Amino acid sequence: MDRIEKVINGEYDNHMMPFLWMHGEERNVIKDYLEKIAGCGMGAVCLESRPYEAFLEEPWWKDLEFITGECERLGMDVWILDDKHFPTGYAAGMIEERYPQLRKMYLTVRSLDFVGPKKNGRILLKWLKTDRPNIMNVGAEKPELCDSDCGETQVLGVLAARKSGDREIDEESILFLPYEEEKGILKWDIPEGEWSVFLLSATYQGGEAATEGYLNPLQREAAEVLLETVYVPHYERLKEKFGTVIKGFFSDEPRLGNVKGPDASIGRYEMPLPWKAGMESVLAAELDLTEQELMKRLLLLFLGDSAGAHEIRYQYMDFISRMYSENFSNVIGNWCTERGIEYIGHVIEDNNAHARLGYGAGHFFKSMSGQDMSGIDVVLHQLMPRQNRHMFKSFTSTGWDGEFFTFGLARLGASLGHLDPRKKGRTMCEVFGAYGWAEGLKLMKWITDHMVANGVNYFVPHAFSMKDFPDLDCPPHLYAHGNNPEFTYLDILSEYTNRLGFLLSGGKHGGNTGLLYHAEAEWSGNYMLFQKPARVLSENQIEFDILSADMLTQSRTVGGGQIVVNGQKFCSLIVPYAQRLPEKLIKSLVRLGENGLNILFIDELPEALSEKGGDIGLLNKLHSVSRVCTLQELPEKLEGETDRLITDREVPYLRYYHYFHEDGEIFLLFNEDLYENLNIHVTFPTDQPLHGYAPMENRRVDLPREGEGYSITLAKGELMVLYTNTAEEKETKVGNVLSQAAVFEAVNAFSLKNQHWTVEVGKGLGGPKQQIWEFDSLPDLDRISELEDFSGELIYRTEFSSCLEQMSLVIEEVNEIAEVHLNGISVGRRISYPYAFDLTGYSIGGKNVLEIRVVNNLGRYRKDYLSQFIVMEPLGITGDVVLYSRRNDLIEEG
């Protein structure tokens, strides 16, 4: 395969583009950092004001001119984050300062309860236009209450409805009442019974405090202010660099921001709703309603569980998610496209926010429509080994949804990258940020492997901070002015990631099972999160992509019941449980089912359409062209040529990814478990012989076939690439299977655990200087009080005698980087399992001097706040150190 040949020969491009945080540092610091980033294998930077107080002022421009010049010299690309500070939408303060009418606006409802009958009732409503004043603050001087701050609130309508329970109304009784806003008084003959009076308002008050004064992403003019404030000045000042050194702009976590947090699911969470000036007339026209009729419907956004309530919630969410796409994402993306540059970034996906309001942007696929790569991020311990079942406590008070982050997020992002032509098969993930100093290269590699095994092929490491060490802002920091002891080995992870990103780019994803994105179902009633079936597929090694409703309605059918989306064929579609689905989607499902697509609904078919007045006969047709199964039954119900692995036993931690190039196929396997090795027999969905490639060592490995499949051994957290080849391969070095599988086909194993060892303290922080200890066996260094706070390098030395030339060394457990030298020559470096080293060619007859340099992360030294959420490993080598040989000859102590 051409791409395998190229990576072995070092002919691959860059897939790493870390954040470089700018605060106004000196030029010598900037130059040093750029050289360090380039030197560790990262060929791009994303420049972020964190914040840079003189952003968009002359010092900023001078620094950018210097940086782009240096990057041109170093062969690096530049991306620019598009605001003075994250999240995107502040527009460098310009919205609040000059365009307050383009701030975020909200639809609110407030109510009062009364009992009738009461003729000529007069109800004071002016106070419903603002938040309740603090009149119960005993002991403090109370200012005179006034309603002068209500001027930014526009009353849309006053309604009344008969109460039917606690926060429940009789929807048939809703009345639209005339109201003289300038007097603030409602005059109304209250009918008999209990009634609620509601004031619907459009206001700038409220919303997420952290994004107060931010632009309204539903208004095109607001996005244009961001362009004129940030994008245009950069383009005009550095025009000659754009399209060459400067690749484009990066938006970081823009959002609807009507409330803080990821739980803002329409109809389930009490909150103000995103709005924009004049939206009532536009929405009424789209729904073919008068504005008074619309007001009655809008009340049901906040109350009720009727079909009408679910209908307007679906219609509202569909509308605003399109408005976000058209008036924010596409406005910026199209501006960049017109100038030959690209627009990338990500929204907030956390804990299912991607289909919601608040932190979300309404709909993941729509929110990313204008961007040229799909994008996601993982920060703050959201993705951790084995924490994949429930909510688990971490930095946030509510915790993280382990099932979403493990089985949903990466595949969601990669699916958009696969299926949206604009993305060109590219998916970016911002990684490593705010895990604390206890996150080292071992965990970073595991996070990277998880992403790669789900289809992510570009990475934005978080981050290089140029502030003085220690910078308290969201560590770890990858260089930290040379204080991070693991920086010396960062190039291993960078080049490894670049190789994998190159191998999984420029072709087509192989998954032919589709899984419906659940957003419209969530808006319409009871629903199942898409990660529930995604988990079943992943744990059963079934390849799949997540499809939006729009992708299905626009798909075309081909022979054999398959559908095609962006050139990728699907033979099955899984629909998570949905109480209701939109009529246009149901019509498409009926059409696809009638053409032979295997459609599987989880648990039940929809009981209704999202729209009240739709063709309910479609549900009967849907029943005739689809089947229902449980999550447990799902693997056996997938028929036809399903892209899946066949294993000799259940292996829930084995991840599988299938990718096509013109001259062959790639099968990627990843043991996602960091606790146990994996030994399995696997049959692949191909008749072609498979070859092995070890991406960490960048060499081919032997892969003997056994029957119809292959016996595969993967160490904890190990990733392996297998591939077919339609062209003749050049003769290149084939490595020993030992280094890839951490198993040496040996007849002799010799433990060095009880050897005489010395341990020397190397460069580091928090420990003694130039101290050497001697031990009669491998020591437990946690018992040495002087090393309690030590982060840095420890140098282990021992000797052994052997007449063998073919040998291998395996370190069973070590925290967390190991570099092996034999007889003064470097044998290799490892940042994660397997810690296996081929000593062939390095060992000599007689005495051999073995040196193992072990480096840990800064968590032990810093003990920072964010590190409390990661279990810190013991210091140094904590497992056996074993020599393996193919011959049953003597290996002796030195």
Short mmCIF file of N, CA and C in Angstrom, two decimals, residues 497-593:
data_model
loop_
_atom_site.label_atom_id
_atom_site.label_comp_id
_atom_site.label_asym_id
_atom_site.label_seq_id
_atom_site.Cartn_x
_atom_site.Cartn_y
_atom_site.Cartn_z
N THR A 497 1.16 10.07 15.98
CA THR A 497 -0.15 10.61 15.61
C THR A 497 -0.16 11.07 14.17
N ASN A 498 0.91 11.69 13.73
CA ASN A 498 0.98 12.11 12.33
C ASN A 498 0.91 10.93 11.37
N ARG A 499 1.59 9.86 11.72
CA ARG A 499 1.55 8.67 10.86
C ARG A 499 0.13 8.11 10.77
N LEU A 500 -0.52 7.99 11.91
CA LEU A 500 -1.88 7.44 11.90
C LEU A 500 -2.85 8.38 11.19
N GLY A 501 -2.71 9.68 11.42
CA GLY A 501 -3.57 10.63 10.73
C GLY A 501 -3.42 10.57 9.23
N PHE A 502 -2.19 10.39 8.78
CA PHE A 502 -1.91 10.28 7.34
C PHE A 502 -2.52 9.00 6.78
N LEU A 503 -2.38 7.88 7.50
CA LEU A 503 -2.92 6.61 7.02
C LEU A 503 -4.44 6.65 6.90
N LEU A 504 -5.09 7.43 7.77
CA LEU A 504 -6.55 7.46 7.80
C LEU A 504 -7.11 8.72 7.18
N SER A 505 -6.41 9.23 6.19
CA SER A 505 -6.87 10.39 5.42
C SER A 505 -6.75 10.08 3.93
N GLY A 506 -7.51 10.80 3.14
CA GLY A 506 -7.41 10.67 1.69
C GLY A 506 -8.13 9.49 1.10
N GLY A 507 -8.88 8.74 1.92
CA GLY A 507 -9.63 7.60 1.43
C GLY A 507 -11.08 7.68 1.85
N LYS A 508 -11.69 6.52 2.14
CA LYS A 508 -13.09 6.47 2.53
C LYS A 508 -13.26 5.54 3.72
N HIS A 509 -14.13 5.93 4.64
CA HIS A 509 -14.47 5.08 5.77
C HIS A 509 -15.24 3.86 5.28
N GLY A 510 -15.04 2.72 5.94
CA GLY A 510 -15.64 1.48 5.48
C GLY A 510 -16.92 1.07 6.16
N GLY A 511 -17.35 1.76 7.20
CA GLY A 511 -18.54 1.34 7.92
C GLY A 511 -19.79 1.39 7.05
N ASN A 512 -20.58 0.32 7.03
CA ASN A 512 -21.80 0.31 6.21
C ASN A 512 -23.07 0.13 7.03
N THR A 513 -22.99 0.35 8.33
CA THR A 513 -24.17 0.41 9.19
C THR A 513 -24.38 1.85 9.62
N GLY A 514 -25.59 2.34 9.42
CA GLY A 514 -25.92 3.71 9.81
C GLY A 514 -26.68 3.73 11.12
N LEU A 515 -26.46 4.76 11.91
CA LEU A 515 -27.16 4.96 13.17
C LEU A 515 -27.73 6.37 13.17
N LEU A 516 -29.04 6.49 13.35
CA LEU A 516 -29.70 7.79 13.27
C LEU A 516 -29.34 8.67 14.47
N TYR A 517 -28.97 9.91 14.20
CA TYR A 517 -28.73 10.93 15.22
C TYR A 517 -30.07 11.25 15.89
N HIS A 518 -30.07 11.39 17.22
CA HIS A 518 -31.33 11.41 17.95
C HIS A 518 -31.94 12.79 18.18
N ALA A 519 -31.35 13.86 17.67
CA ALA A 519 -31.77 15.21 18.05
C ALA A 519 -33.27 15.44 17.86
N GLU A 520 -33.79 15.15 16.67
CA GLU A 520 -35.21 15.41 16.40
C GLU A 520 -36.11 14.60 17.32
N ALA A 521 -35.69 13.39 17.68
CA ALA A 521 -36.47 12.58 18.61
C ALA A 521 -36.50 13.22 20.00
N GLU A 522 -35.36 13.76 20.44
CA GLU A 522 -35.31 14.41 21.75
C GLU A 522 -36.22 15.64 21.78
N TRP A 523 -36.27 16.37 20.69
CA TRP A 523 -37.12 17.56 20.64
C TRP A 523 -38.60 17.22 20.64
N SER A 524 -38.94 15.99 20.24
CA SER A 524 -40.34 15.63 19.97
C SER A 524 -41.00 14.79 21.05
N GLY A 525 -40.27 14.36 22.07
CA GLY A 525 -40.88 13.51 23.09
C GLY A 525 -39.86 12.61 23.76
N ASN A 526 -40.30 11.45 24.18
CA ASN A 526 -39.38 10.48 24.79
C ASN A 526 -38.43 9.93 23.72
N TYR A 527 -37.22 9.57 24.13
CA TYR A 527 -36.20 9.23 23.14
C TYR A 527 -35.10 8.40 23.79
N MET A 528 -34.25 7.85 22.94
CA MET A 528 -33.06 7.14 23.38
C MET A 528 -31.84 7.86 22.84
N LEU A 529 -30.85 8.09 23.69
CA LEU A 529 -29.59 8.70 23.25
C LEU A 529 -28.90 7.78 22.24
N PHE A 530 -28.30 8.36 21.21
CA PHE A 530 -27.70 7.54 20.15
C PHE A 530 -26.54 6.69 20.66
N GLN A 531 -25.90 7.11 21.78
CA GLN A 531 -24.76 6.33 22.26
C GLN A 531 -25.16 4.98 22.85
N LYS A 532 -26.42 4.79 23.14
CA LYS A 532 -26.86 3.48 23.64
C LYS A 532 -26.62 2.39 22.58
N PRO A 533 -27.20 2.49 21.38
CA PRO A 533 -26.85 1.50 20.35
C PRO A 533 -25.40 1.62 19.88
N ALA A 534 -24.82 2.82 19.93
CA ALA A 534 -23.41 2.96 19.53
C ALA A 534 -22.52 2.11 20.42
N ARG A 535 -22.85 2.03 21.68
CA ARG A 535 -22.08 1.18 22.59
C ARG A 535 -22.13 -0.28 22.16
N VAL A 536 -23.34 -0.76 21.84
CA VAL A 536 -23.50 -2.15 21.44
C VAL A 536 -22.70 -2.44 20.18
N LEU A 537 -22.75 -1.53 19.22
CA LEU A 537 -22.00 -1.72 17.97
C LEU A 537 -20.50 -1.74 18.24
N SER A 538 -20.03 -0.80 19.05
CA SER A 538 -18.59 -0.71 19.33
C SER A 538 -18.09 -1.94 20.07
N GLU A 539 -18.84 -2.39 21.05
CA GLU A 539 -18.39 -3.53 21.85
C GLU A 539 -18.49 -4.85 21.10
N ASN A 540 -19.21 -4.84 19.97
CA ASN A 540 -19.30 -6.02 19.13
C ASN A 540 -18.53 -5.86 17.83
N GLN A 541 -17.65 -4.84 17.76
CA GLN A 541 -16.76 -4.62 16.62
C GLN A 541 -17.53 -4.52 15.30
N ILE A 542 -18.64 -3.77 15.33
CA ILE A 542 -19.44 -3.51 14.12
C ILE A 542 -19.18 -2.07 13.71
N GLU A 543 -18.70 -1.88 12.51
CA GLU A 543 -18.37 -0.55 12.00
C GLU A 543 -19.65 0.22 11.67
N PHE A 544 -19.65 1.52 11.96
CA PHE A 544 -20.86 2.31 11.74
C PHE A 544 -20.53 3.79 11.64
N ASP A 545 -21.47 4.55 11.13
CA ASP A 545 -21.45 6.00 11.16
C ASP A 545 -22.80 6.50 11.65
N ILE A 546 -22.80 7.71 12.21
CA ILE A 546 -24.02 8.34 12.69
C ILE A 546 -24.52 9.28 11.60
N LEU A 547 -25.77 9.14 11.22
CA LEU A 547 -26.37 9.92 10.14
C LEU A 547 -27.42 10.87 10.70
N SER A 548 -27.42 12.09 10.22
CA SER A 548 -28.48 13.03 10.59
C SER A 548 -29.73 12.75 9.77
N ALA A 549 -30.87 13.26 10.24
CA ALA A 549 -32.12 13.10 9.50
C ALA A 549 -32.01 13.71 8.11
N ASP A 550 -31.34 14.86 7.99
CA ASP A 550 -31.20 15.50 6.68
C ASP A 550 -30.39 14.63 5.73
N MET A 551 -29.38 13.95 6.24
CA MET A 551 -28.59 13.06 5.38
C MET A 551 -29.46 11.94 4.82
N LEU A 552 -30.36 11.43 5.63
CA LEU A 552 -31.24 10.36 5.16
C LEU A 552 -32.24 10.86 4.14
N THR A 553 -32.81 12.02 4.39
CA THR A 553 -33.81 12.53 3.44
C THR A 553 -33.17 12.90 2.10
N GLN A 554 -31.89 13.21 2.12
CA GLN A 554 -31.20 13.57 0.87
C GLN A 554 -30.42 12.41 0.26
N SER A 555 -30.45 11.24 0.88
CA SER A 555 -29.67 10.11 0.38
C SER A 555 -30.30 9.53 -0.87
N ARG A 556 -29.49 8.82 -1.62
CA ARG A 556 -30.00 8.11 -2.79
C ARG A 556 -29.81 6.62 -2.60
N THR A 557 -30.66 5.85 -3.26
CA THR A 557 -30.59 4.39 -3.13
C THR A 557 -29.84 3.80 -4.31
N VAL A 558 -29.19 2.69 -4.05
CA VAL A 558 -28.51 1.93 -5.11
C VAL A 558 -28.96 0.48 -4.98
N GLY A 559 -28.38 -0.38 -5.75
CA GLY A 559 -28.79 -1.78 -5.75
C GLY A 559 -28.57 -2.47 -4.43
N GLY A 560 -29.33 -3.53 -4.21
CA GLY A 560 -29.18 -4.33 -3.00
C GLY A 560 -29.71 -3.68 -1.76
N GLY A 561 -30.60 -2.69 -1.90
CA GLY A 561 -31.18 -2.03 -0.75
C GLY A 561 -30.28 -1.05 -0.05
N GLN A 562 -29.14 -0.75 -0.63
CA GLN A 562 -28.20 0.15 0.02
C GLN A 562 -28.52 1.61 -0.30
N ILE A 563 -28.10 2.49 0.61
CA ILE A 563 -28.18 3.92 0.36
C ILE A 563 -26.76 4.48 0.32
N VAL A 564 -26.62 5.63 -0.30
CA VAL A 564 -25.31 6.26 -0.45
C VAL A 564 -25.37 7.67 0.12
N VAL A 565 -24.43 7.99 0.99
CA VAL A 565 -24.27 9.33 1.53
C VAL A 565 -22.82 9.73 1.32
N ASN A 566 -22.59 10.76 0.51
CA ASN A 566 -21.24 11.23 0.21
C ASN A 566 -20.33 10.10 -0.24
N GLY A 567 -20.84 9.23 -1.09
CA GLY A 567 -20.05 8.14 -1.64
C GLY A 567 -19.90 6.93 -0.75
N GLN A 568 -20.43 6.97 0.47
CA GLN A 568 -20.33 5.85 1.40
C GLN A 568 -21.64 5.08 1.42
N LYS A 569 -21.55 3.77 1.28
CA LYS A 569 -22.75 2.93 1.18
C LYS A 569 -23.13 2.37 2.56
N PHE A 570 -24.45 2.28 2.78
CA PHE A 570 -25.00 1.72 4.00
C PHE A 570 -26.04 0.67 3.64
N CYS A 571 -25.94 -0.49 4.29
CA CYS A 571 -26.91 -1.55 4.04
C CYS A 571 -27.90 -1.72 5.18
N SER A 572 -27.63 -1.09 6.34
CA SER A 572 -28.54 -1.15 7.48
C SER A 572 -28.63 0.21 8.14
N LEU A 573 -29.78 0.47 8.75
CA LEU A 573 -29.98 1.71 9.51
C LEU A 573 -30.61 1.35 10.84
N ILE A 574 -30.01 1.85 11.91
CA ILE A 574 -30.53 1.65 13.27
C ILE A 574 -31.15 2.95 13.75
N VAL A 575 -32.38 2.85 14.25
CA VAL A 575 -33.08 4.03 14.76
C VAL A 575 -33.28 3.86 16.26
N PRO A 576 -32.59 4.66 17.09
CA PRO A 576 -32.82 4.57 18.54
C PRO A 576 -34.28 4.86 18.87
N TYR A 577 -34.75 4.32 19.98
CA TYR A 577 -36.16 4.52 20.35
C TYR A 577 -36.54 5.99 20.27
N ALA A 578 -37.68 6.26 19.62
CA ALA A 578 -38.20 7.62 19.47
C ALA A 578 -39.72 7.56 19.57
N GLN A 579 -40.26 8.30 20.51
CA GLN A 579 -41.72 8.36 20.63
C GLN A 579 -42.34 9.00 19.39
N ARG A 580 -41.66 10.02 18.86
CA ARG A 580 -42.13 10.71 17.67
C ARG A 580 -40.94 11.01 16.77
N LEU A 581 -41.18 11.07 15.47
CA LEU A 581 -40.19 11.52 14.50
C LEU A 581 -40.86 12.41 13.47
N PRO A 582 -40.11 13.32 12.84
CA PRO A 582 -40.71 14.24 11.87
C PRO A 582 -41.28 13.50 10.65
N GLU A 583 -42.31 14.08 10.07
CA GLU A 583 -43.00 13.46 8.93
C GLU A 583 -42.06 13.26 7.75
N LYS A 584 -41.23 14.26 7.44
CA LYS A 584 -40.36 14.13 6.27
C LYS A 584 -39.34 13.01 6.48
N LEU A 585 -38.92 12.79 7.72
CA LEU A 585 -38.00 11.69 7.99
C LEU A 585 -38.72 10.35 7.85
N ILE A 586 -39.92 10.25 8.39
CA ILE A 586 -40.69 9.01 8.26
C ILE A 586 -40.91 8.68 6.79
N LYS A 587 -41.25 9.69 5.99
CA LYS A 587 -41.43 9.46 4.54
C LYS A 587 -40.15 8.89 3.93
N SER A 588 -39.02 9.43 4.31
CA SER A 588 -37.75 8.94 3.77
C SER A 588 -37.47 7.52 4.22
N LEU A 589 -37.77 7.21 5.47
CA LEU A 589 -37.55 5.86 5.97
C LEU A 589 -38.43 4.86 5.24
N VAL A 590 -39.69 5.24 4.97
CA VAL A 590 -40.57 4.36 4.21
C VAL A 590 -40.01 4.13 2.81
N ARG A 591 -39.56 5.20 2.17
CA ARG A 591 -38.99 5.09 0.82
C ARG A 591 -37.76 4.18 0.82
N LEU A 592 -36.88 4.37 1.80
CA LEU A 592 -35.66 3.57 1.85
C LEU A 592 -35.96 2.11 2.19
N GLY A 593 -36.92 1.91 3.10
CA GLY A 593 -37.30 0.55 3.44
C GLY A 593 -37.93 -0.18 2.28
#
